[in-house]
mmCIF file of C-alpha atoms in Angstrom:
data_model
loop_
_atom_site.group_PDB
_atom_site.id
_atom_site.type_symbol
_atom_site.label_atom_id
_atom_site.label_comp_id
_atom_site.label_asym_id
_atom_site.label_seq_id
_atom_site.Cartn_x
_atom_site.Cartn_y
_atom_site.Cartn_z
ATOM 1 C CA MET A 299 -0.125 -0.155 -0.143
ATOM 2 C CA GLY A 300 2.821 2.461 0.552
ATOM 3 C CA ASN A 301 4.546 1.566 -2.346
ATOM 4 C CA ILE A 302 1.488 2.586 -4.422
ATOM 5 C CA PHE A 303 1.012 5.896 -2.804
ATOM 6 C CA LEU A 304 4.865 6.642 -3.232
ATOM 7 C CA GLU A 305 4.116 6.255 -7.098
ATOM 8 C CA TRP A 306 1.810 8.533 -6.887
ATOM 9 C CA GLU A 307 3.175 11.651 -5.111
ATOM 10 C CA PHE A 308 6.344 11.193 -6.507
ATOM 11 C CA LYS A 309 5.393 9.980 -10.090
ATOM 12 C CA ASP A 310 1.772 10.158 -11.369
ATOM 13 C CA ALA A 311 0.615 13.431 -9.193
ATOM 14 C CA PRO A 312 3.446 15.327 -10.678
ATOM 15 C CA LYS A 313 2.612 14.168 -14.441
ATOM 16 C CA SER A 314 -1.020 15.395 -13.627
ATOM 17 C CA ILE A 315 0.456 19.258 -12.319
ATOM 18 C CA LEU A 316 3.330 19.498 -15.281
ATOM 19 C CA ILE A 317 0.306 18.909 -17.875
ATOM 20 C CA ALA A 318 -1.843 21.221 -15.558
ATOM 21 C CA TRP A 319 0.632 23.677 -15.634
ATOM 22 C CA LYS A 320 1.372 24.062 -19.342
ATOM 23 C CA ASN A 321 -2.080 23.732 -19.946
ATOM 24 C CA PHE A 322 -2.505 27.077 -18.154
ATOM 25 C CA LEU A 323 0.882 28.441 -19.833
ATOM 26 C CA VAL A 324 -0.897 27.518 -23.348
ATOM 27 C CA PHE A 325 -4.341 28.935 -22.254
ATOM 28 C CA GLY A 326 -3.090 32.190 -21.307
ATOM 29 C CA LEU A 327 -1.322 32.503 -24.735
ATOM 30 C CA ASP A 328 -4.582 31.693 -26.644
ATOM 31 C CA TYR A 329 -6.067 34.132 -24.157
ATOM 32 C CA PHE A 330 -4.569 36.965 -24.445
ATOM 33 C CA SER A 331 -3.416 35.798 -28.682
ATOM 34 C CA LEU A 332 -0.011 37.414 -27.967
ATOM 35 C CA PRO A 333 0.923 35.499 -31.354
ATOM 36 C CA ILE A 334 -1.227 37.035 -33.270
ATOM 37 C CA LEU A 335 -1.107 41.162 -31.349
ATOM 38 C CA LEU A 336 2.821 40.612 -32.474
ATOM 39 C CA ARG A 337 2.116 39.630 -35.717
ATOM 40 C CA THR A 338 -0.614 42.858 -36.009
ATOM 41 C CA PHE A 339 1.251 44.946 -33.261
ATOM 42 C CA PHE A 340 1.089 47.873 -36.357
ATOM 43 C CA SER A 341 -1.990 47.537 -38.159
ATOM 44 C CA PRO A 342 -5.201 49.856 -37.607
ATOM 45 C CA TRP A 343 -7.988 49.794 -34.760
ATOM 46 C CA LYS A 344 -10.926 47.616 -35.380
ATOM 47 C CA LYS A 345 -9.553 47.995 -39.651
ATOM 48 C CA TYR A 346 -10.827 51.172 -39.423
ATOM 49 C CA SER A 347 -8.806 52.684 -42.428
ATOM 50 C CA TYR A 348 -9.662 54.855 -45.173
ATOM 51 C CA SER A 349 -9.051 54.940 -48.574
ATOM 52 C CA TYR A 350 -7.195 57.574 -50.047
ATOM 53 C CA GLY A 351 -8.708 59.891 -53.208
ATOM 54 C CA GLY A 352 -7.514 61.290 -55.936
ATOM 55 C CA ILE A 353 -4.123 62.460 -56.342
ATOM 56 C CA PHE A 354 -5.346 66.202 -57.177
ATOM 57 C CA GLU A 355 -7.656 66.063 -53.554
ATOM 58 C CA ILE A 356 -5.117 66.640 -51.256
ATOM 59 C CA TRP A 357 -6.916 67.378 -48.347
ATOM 60 C CA LYS A 358 -9.154 64.165 -48.603
ATOM 61 C CA ASN A 359 -5.419 62.518 -48.655
ATOM 62 C CA ILE A 360 -3.487 64.341 -46.298
ATOM 63 C CA GLU A 361 -7.017 63.535 -43.805
ATOM 64 C CA THR A 362 -6.848 60.555 -44.884
ATOM 65 C CA LEU A 363 -3.510 59.638 -44.447
ATOM 66 C CA VAL A 364 -3.250 61.382 -40.528
ATOM 67 C CA PHE A 365 -7.042 59.001 -40.145
ATOM 68 C CA ASN A 366 -4.534 55.994 -40.821
ATOM 69 C CA ALA A 367 -1.833 57.069 -38.902
ATOM 70 C CA MET A 368 -4.088 57.607 -35.937
ATOM 71 C CA SER A 369 -5.868 54.617 -36.263
ATOM 72 C CA ARG A 370 -2.534 52.977 -36.436
ATOM 73 C CA ILE A 371 -1.263 53.975 -33.621
ATOM 74 C CA ILE A 372 -4.237 53.902 -31.698
ATOM 75 C CA GLY A 373 -4.199 49.934 -32.706
ATOM 76 C CA ALA A 374 -0.424 49.614 -31.602
ATOM 77 C CA ILE A 375 -0.888 51.483 -27.856
ATOM 78 C CA ILE A 376 -3.822 48.910 -27.197
ATOM 79 C CA ARG A 377 -2.062 46.088 -28.372
ATOM 80 C CA PHE A 378 1.230 47.315 -26.498
ATOM 81 C CA VAL A 379 -1.420 47.046 -23.199
ATOM 82 C CA PHE A 380 -2.607 43.831 -23.783
ATOM 83 C CA ILE A 381 0.254 41.598 -24.642
ATOM 84 C CA ILE A 382 1.819 43.614 -21.120
ATOM 85 C CA LEU A 383 -0.898 41.784 -19.770
ATOM 86 C CA GLY A 384 -0.805 38.465 -21.008
ATOM 87 C CA ILE A 385 3.548 38.483 -20.123
ATOM 88 C CA VAL A 386 2.652 39.494 -16.908
ATOM 89 C CA PHE A 387 0.036 36.473 -16.687
ATOM 90 C CA GLU A 388 2.609 34.344 -18.441
ATOM 91 C CA ILE A 389 5.359 35.425 -15.502
ATOM 92 C CA LEU A 390 2.188 34.407 -12.348
ATOM 93 C CA ILE A 391 1.778 31.619 -14.245
ATOM 94 C CA ALA A 392 4.777 30.137 -14.834
ATOM 95 C CA VAL A 393 6.140 31.348 -11.262
ATOM 96 C CA SER A 394 2.746 29.784 -9.447
ATOM 97 C CA GLY A 395 3.130 26.992 -11.776
ATOM 98 C CA VAL A 396 6.781 26.316 -10.155
ATOM 99 C CA LEU A 397 6.012 26.726 -6.697
ATOM 100 C CA VAL A 398 2.983 24.147 -6.762
ATOM 101 C CA PHE A 399 5.629 21.808 -8.416
ATOM 102 C CA LEU A 400 8.092 21.864 -5.775
ATOM 103 C CA GLY A 401 5.346 22.475 -2.611
ATOM 104 C CA TRP A 402 3.940 19.073 -3.052
ATOM 105 C CA LEU A 403 7.999 17.354 -3.156
ATOM 106 C CA VAL A 404 8.839 18.580 -0.495
ATOM 107 C CA LEU A 405 5.312 19.128 1.310
ATOM 108 C CA PRO A 406 5.537 15.289 2.129
ATOM 109 C CA PHE A 407 8.999 15.895 4.333
ATOM 110 C CA LEU A 408 7.806 18.967 5.861
ATOM 111 C CA LEU A 409 5.141 17.040 7.230
ATOM 112 C CA ILE A 410 7.446 14.097 8.147
ATOM 113 C CA PHE A 411 9.824 17.014 9.809
ATOM 114 C CA GLY A 412 6.846 18.266 11.462
ATOM 115 C CA LEU A 413 5.489 15.212 13.710
ATOM 116 C CA ILE A 414 9.246 14.830 14.573
ATOM 117 C CA TYR A 415 10.142 18.071 15.755
ATOM 118 C CA GLY A 416 6.958 18.047 17.560
ATOM 119 C CA ILE A 417 6.768 14.526 19.244
ATOM 120 C CA LYS A 418 9.909 16.056 20.306
ATOM 121 C CA LEU A 419 8.835 18.736 21.930
ATOM 122 C CA VAL A 420 6.253 17.264 23.535
ATOM 123 C CA SER A 421 8.733 14.670 24.970
ATOM 124 C CA ASN A 422 10.914 16.666 26.637
#
């Protein structure tokens, strides 16, 4: 019976923890769409853009240029914010995963140490 517990504690459960950790990391990439946001960083915001007028419509062309530039700047700012949020989320998940994994492996030894230390305190 002890061997089954040890196999579960130190083999099966850590595998499951690593799989869950990987799934959380992949979820963060998909949820924040980090690859897509990086690929379309300077695209216009919500694809809002005007087409340019004829060669002699100078003011319309200037207006279109300014609007399209502003749309790209707004898109880059908003994408930048979401990229930062996604990276922060991924870092938090990575750190949390390391803590959970190491905690899972160390906790049984801390429990045994605590029991031995408690028995020593009571017996003195």
